[in-house]
Amino acid sequence: ATATTTTTTTNGSVERRDSDSSPRPTPAWAYVSLAAFAAVTWITMPSPLQPHGEPTLQHVFFYGWMTAISTGLGVLPFLFMPDVASYWVGVSNAIAAGMMVAASYSLFLEGCTYA
C-alpha cells in the first residue's frame, strides 16, 4: 500500500500525492491520438484552402474539423501535466468563461444587425 500525503500550498490549494510516486508519464494513447488527428488533418486538407466560387463538401468538412481540433487544444496541457493545482484549473476556467461570454456577446450583436 502507498501512503498518501496532503499538502497545502502557499495559494491555499490542497494537493494530494502518493509519497512514493513521481509525476506520471504521458500515456501512449495520447501520442497515438495526436498522430491520428494530424493524419486526418493532412489527408482531408483541400487543395486550395480558399475556395474559388462555391465551397465543396471537402472544404466544409475540413473547416469543421479544424474547429473541432481547435476546441480540443485546451485539453493538451492536462495530457502532459496531469497533476495541476486546483488554483490553476480555476484560473483557466475563468479565462475560458470570459472568452465564451465575449464570443456570445459579439454573436448576439451580429445577429441583431442582420435581424
Protein backbone atom coordinates (compact mmCIF):
# COMPACT_ATOMS: atom_id res chain seq x y z
CA ALA A 1 0.00 0.00 0.00
CA THR A 2 1.17 3.50 -0.73
CA ALA A 3 0.87 6.34 1.72
CA THR A 4 -0.94 9.46 0.53
CA THR A 5 0.23 12.85 1.71
CA THR A 6 -1.83 16.02 1.72
CA THR A 7 -0.05 19.33 1.27
CA THR A 8 -1.45 22.85 1.43
CA THR A 9 0.39 25.22 -0.92
CA THR A 10 1.02 28.93 -0.43
CA ASN A 11 -2.00 29.89 -2.55
CA GLY A 12 -4.34 27.78 -0.37
CA SER A 13 -4.92 24.88 -2.75
CA VAL A 14 -4.66 21.33 -1.46
CA GLU A 15 -2.57 18.81 -3.34
CA ARG A 16 -2.68 15.06 -2.71
CA ARG A 17 0.17 12.83 -3.85
CA ASP A 18 1.37 9.36 -3.22
CA SER A 19 4.52 9.67 -1.17
CA ASP A 20 6.49 7.16 -3.24
CA SER A 21 5.40 8.26 -6.71
CA SER A 22 6.96 10.62 -9.18
CA PRO A 23 5.00 12.53 -11.83
CA ARG A 24 3.14 10.15 -14.12
CA PRO A 25 4.41 9.84 -17.70
CA THR A 26 2.14 10.72 -20.61
CA PRO A 27 0.22 7.62 -21.71
CA ALA A 28 0.99 6.13 -25.12
CA TRP A 29 -2.59 6.55 -26.32
CA ALA A 30 -2.15 10.33 -26.13
CA TYR A 31 0.66 10.22 -28.68
CA VAL A 32 -1.31 7.84 -30.92
CA SER A 33 -4.33 10.15 -30.78
CA LEU A 34 -2.24 13.19 -31.69
CA ALA A 35 -0.74 11.33 -34.65
CA ALA A 36 -4.22 10.24 -35.81
CA PHE A 37 -5.53 13.81 -35.61
CA ALA A 38 -2.55 15.07 -37.60
CA ALA A 39 -3.08 12.36 -40.24
CA VAL A 40 -6.79 13.14 -40.66
CA THR A 41 -5.98 16.85 -40.92
CA TRP A 42 -3.35 16.26 -43.58
CA ILE A 43 -5.48 13.84 -45.61
CA THR A 44 -8.65 15.97 -45.61
CA MET A 45 -6.97 19.30 -46.36
CA PRO A 46 -8.43 20.68 -49.60
CA SER A 47 -6.07 21.60 -52.41
CA PRO A 48 -6.77 25.35 -52.45
CA LEU A 49 -7.57 26.28 -48.86
CA GLN A 50 -9.56 29.27 -50.07
CA PRO A 51 -12.40 28.02 -52.30
CA HIS A 52 -12.92 29.77 -55.63
CA GLY A 53 -16.68 30.10 -56.03
CA GLU A 54 -18.86 27.67 -54.07
CA PRO A 55 -17.11 25.73 -51.28
CA THR A 56 -17.02 21.98 -51.76
CA LEU A 57 -18.01 19.33 -49.22
CA GLN A 58 -14.29 18.80 -48.56
CA HIS A 59 -13.89 22.48 -47.60
CA VAL A 60 -16.86 22.34 -45.25
CA PHE A 61 -15.60 19.14 -43.58
CA PHE A 62 -12.07 20.50 -43.25
CA TYR A 63 -13.14 23.78 -41.66
CA GLY A 64 -15.46 21.92 -39.27
CA TRP A 65 -12.61 19.51 -38.45
CA MET A 66 -10.25 22.42 -37.75
CA THR A 67 -12.87 23.97 -35.45
CA ALA A 68 -13.16 20.70 -33.52
CA ILE A 69 -9.37 20.35 -33.28
CA SER A 70 -9.03 23.95 -32.07
CA THR A 71 -11.64 23.33 -29.40
CA GLY A 72 -9.79 20.22 -28.24
CA LEU A 73 -6.46 22.03 -27.93
CA GLY A 74 -7.49 23.21 -24.48
CA VAL A 75 -7.07 19.66 -23.19
CA LEU A 76 -3.42 19.28 -24.23
CA PRO A 77 -1.91 20.77 -21.07
CA PHE A 78 -3.78 18.18 -18.98
CA LEU A 79 -2.39 15.32 -21.08
CA PHE A 80 1.19 16.33 -20.49
CA MET A 81 0.78 17.75 -16.95
CA PRO A 82 -1.90 15.61 -15.25
CA ASP A 83 -1.19 16.96 -11.75
CA VAL A 84 -2.27 20.61 -11.99
CA ALA A 85 -3.06 22.56 -8.85
CA SER A 86 -6.74 23.36 -8.39
CA TYR A 87 -5.89 27.08 -8.33
CA TRP A 88 -4.69 26.99 -11.95
CA VAL A 89 -7.71 24.95 -13.01
CA GLY A 90 -9.89 27.71 -11.58
CA VAL A 91 -7.90 30.44 -13.35
CA SER A 92 -8.15 28.55 -16.65
CA ASN A 93 -11.91 28.10 -16.23
CA ALA A 94 -12.32 31.82 -15.53
CA ILE A 95 -10.38 32.74 -18.68
CA ALA A 96 -12.40 30.28 -20.78
CA ALA A 97 -15.68 31.60 -19.36
CA GLY A 98 -14.65 35.17 -20.19
CA MET A 99 -13.86 34.21 -23.76
CA MET A 100 -17.21 32.45 -24.14
CA VAL A 101 -19.11 35.46 -22.78
CA ALA A 102 -17.25 37.75 -25.18
CA ALA A 103 -17.96 35.42 -28.12
CA SER A 104 -21.64 35.17 -27.17
CA TYR A 105 -21.93 38.94 -26.94
CA SER A 106 -20.33 39.51 -30.33
CA LEU A 107 -22.54 36.83 -31.92
CA PHE A 108 -25.59 38.44 -30.32
CA LEU A 109 -24.63 41.84 -31.74
CA GLU A 110 -24.02 40.38 -35.18
CA GLY A 111 -27.40 38.63 -35.08
CA CYS A 112 -29.14 41.87 -34.11
CA THR A 113 -27.63 43.76 -37.04
CA TYR A 114 -28.95 41.20 -39.55
CA ALA A 115 -32.41 40.80 -37.98
